[in-house]
PDB file of C-alpha atoms in Angstrom:
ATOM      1  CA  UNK A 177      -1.889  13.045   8.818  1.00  0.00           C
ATOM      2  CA  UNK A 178       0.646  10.676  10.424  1.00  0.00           C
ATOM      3  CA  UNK A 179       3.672  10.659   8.515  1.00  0.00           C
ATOM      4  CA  UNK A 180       5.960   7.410   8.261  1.00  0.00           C
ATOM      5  CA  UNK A 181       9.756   8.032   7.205  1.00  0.00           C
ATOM      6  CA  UNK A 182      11.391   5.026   5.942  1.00  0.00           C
ATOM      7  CA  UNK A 183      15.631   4.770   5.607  1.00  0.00           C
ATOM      8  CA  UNK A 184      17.385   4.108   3.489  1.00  0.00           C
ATOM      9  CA  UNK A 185      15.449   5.176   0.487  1.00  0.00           C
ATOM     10  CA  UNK A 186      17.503   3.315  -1.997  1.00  0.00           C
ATOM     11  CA  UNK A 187      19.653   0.311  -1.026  1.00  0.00           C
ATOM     12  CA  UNK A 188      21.797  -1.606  -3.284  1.00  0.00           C
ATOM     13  CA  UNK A 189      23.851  -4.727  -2.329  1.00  0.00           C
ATOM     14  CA  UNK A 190      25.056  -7.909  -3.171  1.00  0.00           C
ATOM     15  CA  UNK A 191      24.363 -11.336  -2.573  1.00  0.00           C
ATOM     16  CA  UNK A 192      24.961 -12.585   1.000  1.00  0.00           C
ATOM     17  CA  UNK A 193      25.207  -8.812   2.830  1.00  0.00           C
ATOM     18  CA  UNK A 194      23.282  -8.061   5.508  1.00  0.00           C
ATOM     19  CA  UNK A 195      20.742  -5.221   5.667  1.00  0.00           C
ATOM     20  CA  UNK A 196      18.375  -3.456   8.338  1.00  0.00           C
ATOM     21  CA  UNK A 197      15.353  -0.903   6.545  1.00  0.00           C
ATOM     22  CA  UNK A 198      13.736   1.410   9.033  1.00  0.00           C
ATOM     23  CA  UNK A 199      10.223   2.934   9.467  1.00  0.00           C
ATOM     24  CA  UNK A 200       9.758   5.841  11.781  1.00  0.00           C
ATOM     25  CA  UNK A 201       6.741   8.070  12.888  1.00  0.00           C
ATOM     26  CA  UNK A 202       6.078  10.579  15.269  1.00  0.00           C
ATOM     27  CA  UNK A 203       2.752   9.073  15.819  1.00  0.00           C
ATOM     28  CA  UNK A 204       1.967   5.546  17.920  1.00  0.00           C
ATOM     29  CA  UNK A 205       0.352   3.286  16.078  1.00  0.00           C
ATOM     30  CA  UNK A 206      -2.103  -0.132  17.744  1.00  0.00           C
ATOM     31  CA  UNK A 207      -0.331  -1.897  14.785  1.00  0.00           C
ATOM     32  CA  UNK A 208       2.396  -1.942  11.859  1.00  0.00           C
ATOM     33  CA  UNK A 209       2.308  -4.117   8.547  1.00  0.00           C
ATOM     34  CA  UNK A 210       5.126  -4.774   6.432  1.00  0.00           C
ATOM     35  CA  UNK A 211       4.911  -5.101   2.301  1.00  0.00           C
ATOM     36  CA  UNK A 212       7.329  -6.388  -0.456  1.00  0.00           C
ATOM     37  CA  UNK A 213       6.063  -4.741  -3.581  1.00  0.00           C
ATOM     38  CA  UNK A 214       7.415  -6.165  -7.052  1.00  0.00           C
ATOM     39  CA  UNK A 215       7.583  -4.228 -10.424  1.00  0.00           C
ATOM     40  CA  UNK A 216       4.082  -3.824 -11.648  1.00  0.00           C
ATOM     41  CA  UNK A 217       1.967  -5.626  -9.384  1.00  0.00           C
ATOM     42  CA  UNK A 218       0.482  -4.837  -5.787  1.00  0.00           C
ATOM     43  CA  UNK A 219       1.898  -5.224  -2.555  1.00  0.00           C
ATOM     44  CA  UNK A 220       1.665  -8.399  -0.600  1.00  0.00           C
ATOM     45  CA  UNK A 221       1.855  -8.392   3.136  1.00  0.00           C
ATOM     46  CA  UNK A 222       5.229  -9.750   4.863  1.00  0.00           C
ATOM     47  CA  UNK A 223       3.840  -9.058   8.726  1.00  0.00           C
ATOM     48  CA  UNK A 224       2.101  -8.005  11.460  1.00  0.00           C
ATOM     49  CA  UNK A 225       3.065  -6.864  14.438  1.00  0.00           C
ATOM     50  CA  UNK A 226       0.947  -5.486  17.152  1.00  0.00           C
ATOM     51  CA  UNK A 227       2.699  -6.057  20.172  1.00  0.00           C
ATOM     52  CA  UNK A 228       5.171  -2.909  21.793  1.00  0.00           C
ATOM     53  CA  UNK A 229       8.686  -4.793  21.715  1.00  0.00           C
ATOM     54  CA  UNK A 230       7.665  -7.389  19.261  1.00  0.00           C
ATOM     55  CA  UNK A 231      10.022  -9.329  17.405  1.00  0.00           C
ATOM     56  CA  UNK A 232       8.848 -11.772  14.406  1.00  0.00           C
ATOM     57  CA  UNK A 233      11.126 -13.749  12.226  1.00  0.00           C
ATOM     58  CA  UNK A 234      10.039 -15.179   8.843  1.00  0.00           C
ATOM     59  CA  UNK A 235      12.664 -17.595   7.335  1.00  0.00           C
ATOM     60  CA  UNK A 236      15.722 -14.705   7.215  1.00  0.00           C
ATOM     61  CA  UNK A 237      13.487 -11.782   7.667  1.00  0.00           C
ATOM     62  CA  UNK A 238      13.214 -10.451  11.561  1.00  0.00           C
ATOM     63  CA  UNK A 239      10.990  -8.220  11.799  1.00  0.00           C
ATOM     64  CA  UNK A 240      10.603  -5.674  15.284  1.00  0.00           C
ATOM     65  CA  UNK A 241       8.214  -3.196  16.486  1.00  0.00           C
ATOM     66  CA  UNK A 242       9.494  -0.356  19.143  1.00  0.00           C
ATOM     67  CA  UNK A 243       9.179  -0.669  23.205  1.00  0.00           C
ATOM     68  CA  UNK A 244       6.886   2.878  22.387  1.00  0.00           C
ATOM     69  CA  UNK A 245       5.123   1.394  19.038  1.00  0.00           C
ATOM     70  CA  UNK A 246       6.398   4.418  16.739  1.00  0.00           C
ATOM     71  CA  UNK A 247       9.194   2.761  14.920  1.00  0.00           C
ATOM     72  CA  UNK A 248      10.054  -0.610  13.385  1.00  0.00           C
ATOM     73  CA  UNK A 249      12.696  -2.319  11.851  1.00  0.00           C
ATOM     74  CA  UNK A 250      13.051  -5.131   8.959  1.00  0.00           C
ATOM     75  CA  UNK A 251      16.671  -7.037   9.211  1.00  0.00           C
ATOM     76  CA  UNK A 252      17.789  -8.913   6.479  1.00  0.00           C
ATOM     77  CA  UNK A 253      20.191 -12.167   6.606  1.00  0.00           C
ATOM     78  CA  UNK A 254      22.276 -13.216   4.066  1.00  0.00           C
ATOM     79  CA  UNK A 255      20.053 -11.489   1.178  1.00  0.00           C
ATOM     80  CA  UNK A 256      19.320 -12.922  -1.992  1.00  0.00           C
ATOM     81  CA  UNK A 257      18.291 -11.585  -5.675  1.00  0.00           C
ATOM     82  CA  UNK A 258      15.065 -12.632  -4.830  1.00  0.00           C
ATOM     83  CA  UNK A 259      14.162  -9.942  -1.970  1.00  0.00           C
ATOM     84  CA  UNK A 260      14.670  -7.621  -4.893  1.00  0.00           C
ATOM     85  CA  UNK A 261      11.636  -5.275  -4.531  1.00  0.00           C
ATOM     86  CA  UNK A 262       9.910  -1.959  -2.568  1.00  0.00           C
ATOM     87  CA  UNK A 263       9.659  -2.704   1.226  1.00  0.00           C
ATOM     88  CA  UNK A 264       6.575  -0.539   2.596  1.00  0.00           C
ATOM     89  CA  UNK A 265       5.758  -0.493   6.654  1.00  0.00           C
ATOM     90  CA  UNK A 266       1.754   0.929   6.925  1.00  0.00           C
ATOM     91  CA  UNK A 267       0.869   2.293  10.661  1.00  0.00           C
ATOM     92  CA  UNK A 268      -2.554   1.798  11.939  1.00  0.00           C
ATOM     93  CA  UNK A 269      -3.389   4.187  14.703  1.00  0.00           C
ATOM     94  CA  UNK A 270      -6.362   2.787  15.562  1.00  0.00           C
ATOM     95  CA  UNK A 271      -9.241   5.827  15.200  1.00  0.00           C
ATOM     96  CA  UNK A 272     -10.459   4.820  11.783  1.00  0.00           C
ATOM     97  CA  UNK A 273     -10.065   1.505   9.201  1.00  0.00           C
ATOM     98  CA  UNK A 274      -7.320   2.695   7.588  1.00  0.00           C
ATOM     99  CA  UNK A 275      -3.411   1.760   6.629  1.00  0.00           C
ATOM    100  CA  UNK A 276      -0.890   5.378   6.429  1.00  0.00           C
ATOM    101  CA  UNK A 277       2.001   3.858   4.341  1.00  0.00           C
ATOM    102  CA  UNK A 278       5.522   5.123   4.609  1.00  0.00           C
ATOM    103  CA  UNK A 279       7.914   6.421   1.808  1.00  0.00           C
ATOM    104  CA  UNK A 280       9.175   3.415   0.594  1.00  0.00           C
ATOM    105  CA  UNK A 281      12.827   1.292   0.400  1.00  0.00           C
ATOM    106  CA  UNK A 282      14.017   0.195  -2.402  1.00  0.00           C
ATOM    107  CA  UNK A 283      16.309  -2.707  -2.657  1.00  0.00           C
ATOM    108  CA  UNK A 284      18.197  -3.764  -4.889  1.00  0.00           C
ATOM    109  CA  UNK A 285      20.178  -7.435  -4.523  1.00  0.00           C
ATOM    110  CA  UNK A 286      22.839  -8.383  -7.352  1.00  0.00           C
ATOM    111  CA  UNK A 287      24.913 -11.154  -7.825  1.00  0.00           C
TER     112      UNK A 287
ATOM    113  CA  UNK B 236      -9.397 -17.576  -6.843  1.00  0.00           C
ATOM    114  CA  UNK B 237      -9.863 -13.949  -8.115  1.00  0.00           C
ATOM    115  CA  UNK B 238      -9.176 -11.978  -5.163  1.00  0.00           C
ATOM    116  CA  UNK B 239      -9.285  -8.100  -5.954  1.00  0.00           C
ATOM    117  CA  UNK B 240      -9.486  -7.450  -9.758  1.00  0.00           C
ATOM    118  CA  UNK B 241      -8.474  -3.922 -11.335  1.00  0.00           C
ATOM    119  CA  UNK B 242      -9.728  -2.448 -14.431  1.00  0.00           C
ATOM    120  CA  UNK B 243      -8.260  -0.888 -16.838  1.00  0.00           C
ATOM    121  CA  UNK B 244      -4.739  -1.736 -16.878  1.00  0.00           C
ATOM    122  CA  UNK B 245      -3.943   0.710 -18.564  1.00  0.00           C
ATOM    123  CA  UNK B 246      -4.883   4.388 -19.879  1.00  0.00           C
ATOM    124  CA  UNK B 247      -4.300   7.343 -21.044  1.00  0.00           C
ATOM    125  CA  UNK B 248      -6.681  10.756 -20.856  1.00  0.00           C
ATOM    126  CA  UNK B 249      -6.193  14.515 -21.763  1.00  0.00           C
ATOM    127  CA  UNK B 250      -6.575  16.976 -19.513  1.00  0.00           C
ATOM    128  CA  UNK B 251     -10.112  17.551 -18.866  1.00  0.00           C
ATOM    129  CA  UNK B 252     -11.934  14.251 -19.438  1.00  0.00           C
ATOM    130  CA  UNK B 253     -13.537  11.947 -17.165  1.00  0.00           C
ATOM    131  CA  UNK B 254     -13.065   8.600 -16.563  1.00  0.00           C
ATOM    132  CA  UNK B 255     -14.187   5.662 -13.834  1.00  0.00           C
ATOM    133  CA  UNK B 256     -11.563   2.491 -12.239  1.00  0.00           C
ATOM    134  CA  UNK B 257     -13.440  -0.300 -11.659  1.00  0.00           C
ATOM    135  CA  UNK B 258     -12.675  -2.501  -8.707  1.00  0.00           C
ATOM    136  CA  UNK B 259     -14.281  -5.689  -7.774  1.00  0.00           C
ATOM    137  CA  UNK B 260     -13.357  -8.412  -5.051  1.00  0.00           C
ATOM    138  CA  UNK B 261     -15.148 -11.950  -4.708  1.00  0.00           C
ATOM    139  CA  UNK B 262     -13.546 -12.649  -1.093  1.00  0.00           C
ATOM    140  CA  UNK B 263     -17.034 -10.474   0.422  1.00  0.00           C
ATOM    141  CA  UNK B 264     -14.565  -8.294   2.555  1.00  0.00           C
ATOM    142  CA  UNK B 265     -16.423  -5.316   3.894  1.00  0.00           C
ATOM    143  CA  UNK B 266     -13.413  -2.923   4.080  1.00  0.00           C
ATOM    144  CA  UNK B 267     -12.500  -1.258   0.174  1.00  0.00           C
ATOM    145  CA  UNK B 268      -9.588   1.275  -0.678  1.00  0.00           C
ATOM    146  CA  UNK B 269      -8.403   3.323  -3.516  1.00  0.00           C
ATOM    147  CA  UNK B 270      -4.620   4.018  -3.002  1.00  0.00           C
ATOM    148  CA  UNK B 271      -2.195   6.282  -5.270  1.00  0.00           C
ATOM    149  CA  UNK B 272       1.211   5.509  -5.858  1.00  0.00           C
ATOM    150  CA  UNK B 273       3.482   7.834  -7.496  1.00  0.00           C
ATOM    151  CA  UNK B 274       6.862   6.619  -9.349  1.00  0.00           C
ATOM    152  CA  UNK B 275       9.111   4.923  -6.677  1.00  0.00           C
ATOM    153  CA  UNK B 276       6.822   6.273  -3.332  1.00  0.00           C
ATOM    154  CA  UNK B 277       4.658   5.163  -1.130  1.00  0.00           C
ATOM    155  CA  UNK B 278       0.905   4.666  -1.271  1.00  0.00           C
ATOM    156  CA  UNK B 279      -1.113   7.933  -0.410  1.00  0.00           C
ATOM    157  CA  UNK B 280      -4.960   6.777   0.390  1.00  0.00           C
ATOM    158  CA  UNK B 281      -7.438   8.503  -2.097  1.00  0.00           C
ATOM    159  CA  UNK B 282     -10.960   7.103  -0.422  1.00  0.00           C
ATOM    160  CA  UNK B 283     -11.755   4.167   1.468  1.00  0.00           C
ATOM    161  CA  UNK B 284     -15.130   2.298   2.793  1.00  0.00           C
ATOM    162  CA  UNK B 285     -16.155   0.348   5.947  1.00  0.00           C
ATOM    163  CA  UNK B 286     -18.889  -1.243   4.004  1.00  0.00           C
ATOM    164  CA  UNK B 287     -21.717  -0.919   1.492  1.00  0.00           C
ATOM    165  CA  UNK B 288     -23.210   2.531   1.764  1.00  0.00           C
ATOM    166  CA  UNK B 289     -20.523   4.190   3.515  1.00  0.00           C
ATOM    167  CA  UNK B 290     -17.270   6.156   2.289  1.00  0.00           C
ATOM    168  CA  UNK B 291     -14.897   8.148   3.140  1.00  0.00           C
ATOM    169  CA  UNK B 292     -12.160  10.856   2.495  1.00  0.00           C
ATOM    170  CA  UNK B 293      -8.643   9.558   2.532  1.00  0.00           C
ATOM    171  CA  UNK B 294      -5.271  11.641   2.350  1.00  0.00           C
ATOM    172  CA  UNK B 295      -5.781  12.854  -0.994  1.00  0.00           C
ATOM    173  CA  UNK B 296      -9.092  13.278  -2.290  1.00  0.00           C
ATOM    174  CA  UNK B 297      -9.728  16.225  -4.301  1.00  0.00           C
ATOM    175  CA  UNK B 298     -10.594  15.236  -7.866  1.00  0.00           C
ATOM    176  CA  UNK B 299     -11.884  11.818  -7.320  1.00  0.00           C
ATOM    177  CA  UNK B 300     -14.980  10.398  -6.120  1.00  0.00           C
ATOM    178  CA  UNK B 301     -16.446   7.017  -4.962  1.00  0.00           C
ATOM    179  CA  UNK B 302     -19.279   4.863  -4.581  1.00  0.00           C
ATOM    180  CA  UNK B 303     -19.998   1.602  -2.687  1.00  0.00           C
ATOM    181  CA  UNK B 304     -23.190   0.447  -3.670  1.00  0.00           C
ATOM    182  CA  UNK B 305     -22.575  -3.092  -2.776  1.00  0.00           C
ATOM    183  CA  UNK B 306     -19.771  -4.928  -0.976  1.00  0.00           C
ATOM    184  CA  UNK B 307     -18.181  -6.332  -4.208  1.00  0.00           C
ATOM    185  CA  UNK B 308     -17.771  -3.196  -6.335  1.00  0.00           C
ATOM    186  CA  UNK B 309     -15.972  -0.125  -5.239  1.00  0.00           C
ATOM    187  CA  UNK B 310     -15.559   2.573  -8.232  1.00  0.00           C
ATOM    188  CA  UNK B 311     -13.149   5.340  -8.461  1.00  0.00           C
ATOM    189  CA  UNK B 312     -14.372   8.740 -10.413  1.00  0.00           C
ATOM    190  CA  UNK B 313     -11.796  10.921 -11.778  1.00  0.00           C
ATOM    191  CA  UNK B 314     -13.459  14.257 -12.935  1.00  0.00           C
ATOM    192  CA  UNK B 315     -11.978  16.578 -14.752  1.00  0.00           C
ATOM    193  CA  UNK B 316      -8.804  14.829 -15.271  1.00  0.00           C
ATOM    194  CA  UNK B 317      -5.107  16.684 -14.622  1.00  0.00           C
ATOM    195  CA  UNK B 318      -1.782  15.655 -15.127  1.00  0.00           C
ATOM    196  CA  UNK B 319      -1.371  15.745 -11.278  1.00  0.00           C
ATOM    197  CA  UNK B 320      -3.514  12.736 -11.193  1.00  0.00           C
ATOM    198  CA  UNK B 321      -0.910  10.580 -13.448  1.00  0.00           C
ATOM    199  CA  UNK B 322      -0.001   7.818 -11.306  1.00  0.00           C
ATOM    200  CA  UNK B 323      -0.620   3.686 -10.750  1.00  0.00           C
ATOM    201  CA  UNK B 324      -4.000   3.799  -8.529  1.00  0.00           C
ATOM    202  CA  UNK B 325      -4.097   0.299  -6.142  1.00  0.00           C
ATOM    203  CA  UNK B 326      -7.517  -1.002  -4.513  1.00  0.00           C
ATOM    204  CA  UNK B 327      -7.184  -2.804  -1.825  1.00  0.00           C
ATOM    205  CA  UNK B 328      -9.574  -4.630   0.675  1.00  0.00           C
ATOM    206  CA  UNK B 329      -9.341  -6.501   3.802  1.00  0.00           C
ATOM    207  CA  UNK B 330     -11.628  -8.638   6.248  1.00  0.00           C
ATOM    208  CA  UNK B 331     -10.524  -7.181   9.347  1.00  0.00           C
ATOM    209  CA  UNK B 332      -9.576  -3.672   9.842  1.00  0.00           C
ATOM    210  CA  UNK B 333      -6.944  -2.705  11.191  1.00  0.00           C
ATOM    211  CA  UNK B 334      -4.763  -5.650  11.349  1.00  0.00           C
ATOM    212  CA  UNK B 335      -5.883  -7.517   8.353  1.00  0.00           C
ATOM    213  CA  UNK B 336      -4.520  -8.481   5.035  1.00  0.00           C
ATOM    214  CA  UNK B 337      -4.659  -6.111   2.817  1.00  0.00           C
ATOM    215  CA  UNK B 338      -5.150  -7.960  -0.669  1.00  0.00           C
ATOM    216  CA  UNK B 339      -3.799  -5.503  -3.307  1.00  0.00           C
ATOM    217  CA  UNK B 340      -5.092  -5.351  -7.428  1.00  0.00           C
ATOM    218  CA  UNK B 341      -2.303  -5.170  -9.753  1.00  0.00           C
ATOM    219  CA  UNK B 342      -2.612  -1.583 -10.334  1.00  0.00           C
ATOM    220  CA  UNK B 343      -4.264   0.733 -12.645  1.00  0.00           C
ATOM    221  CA  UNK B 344      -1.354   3.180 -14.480  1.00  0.00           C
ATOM    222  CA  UNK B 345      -3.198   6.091 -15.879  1.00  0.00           C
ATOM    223  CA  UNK B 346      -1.508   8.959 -17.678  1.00  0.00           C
ATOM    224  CA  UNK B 347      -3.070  12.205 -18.007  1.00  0.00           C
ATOM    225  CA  UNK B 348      -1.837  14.212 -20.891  1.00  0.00           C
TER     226      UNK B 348
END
């Protein structure tokens, strides 16, 4: 079973900070999603990144997947209350149809 | 649009009884998944299918069992029900596998008592 560590576990800041959550396996995966999961519903995806090196940006979310496709980072800019939620990366390695999800972040953005 | 629809919401079981999840999606993806999510954690995959006919195990299957008989319906079996098995259960599909969307349900919380 691949594992996928994800740090911090728990991250609680204020309005305007910066922030960088971090997924980290062992394993390579062919591709890595990122999820924002809000109290009492389902995840939705954020991204997808396939590429070794890729970087994707959505609005002040960057997104980047490692040179050796076993890591990836989300960065933050300037957060807001509204990116309040659980941030999941899932690893794909490619030898069956099927997502491993890390641990989970929670964040936490106050006013 | 309906996208992946969960029931029940809600429910609670004693230990020992038997119960079935329903999950149904009207987008006619082929790939289904039953996922487990325990308080603040990750998703651990129960079962998933590649299309009508076919399952298999996930992570953590022992306790639960599936069937796919068409591509719209994907049940999950709990038999014997423990309080191990307490948790929100997620099903999931996608079009394309492995890079696709996955579209989540809102969850299924089930307490086992």
């Amino acid at each position: 079973t691949q594992l996928l560590e994800q740090s911090p576990q728990f991250l609680s800041i204020q309005e305007g900070e910066n922030l960088t959550v971090y997924c980290n396996s062992s394993s390579v995966f062919s591709s890595l999603q990122w999820y924002r999961q809000e109290p009492g519903e389902g995840p939705v995806l954020l991204v997808t990144v396939v590429t070794g090196g890729e970087v994707k940006k959505l609005k002040r979310l960057t997104f980047q997947f490692g040179d050796a496709r076993k890591d990836s980072s989300l960065h933050i800019t300037a957060a807001q209350p509204g990116d309040t939620g659980l941030y999941l990366c899932a690893g794909e390695t490619g030898t069956a149809s099927k997502l491993t999800f890390g641990t989970g972040t929670r964040l936490q953005v106050t006013l | 649009n309906a996208g992946v629809t969960q029931t029940p919401k809600f429910r609670i079981l004693k230990i020992g009884q038997s119960m079935t999840l329903q999950c149904a999606q009207d987008m006619n993806h082929n790939y289904m998944y039953w996922y487990r999510q325990d308080p603040g954690m990750g998703l651990k995959l129960i079962y998933y299918s590649v299309g009508a006919g076919i399952t298999d195990k996930g992570e953590v299957p022992n306790g639960y069992n599936v069937s796919r008989s068409t591509t719209e319906y994907f049940p999950l079996r709990l038999e014997l029900a423990a309080p191990s098995q307490t948790s929100v259960y997620f099903c999931a599909s996608t079009l394309i596998s492995p890079t696709g969307e996955l579209f989540f349900g809102e969850g299924s919380r089930l307490t086992v008592l």
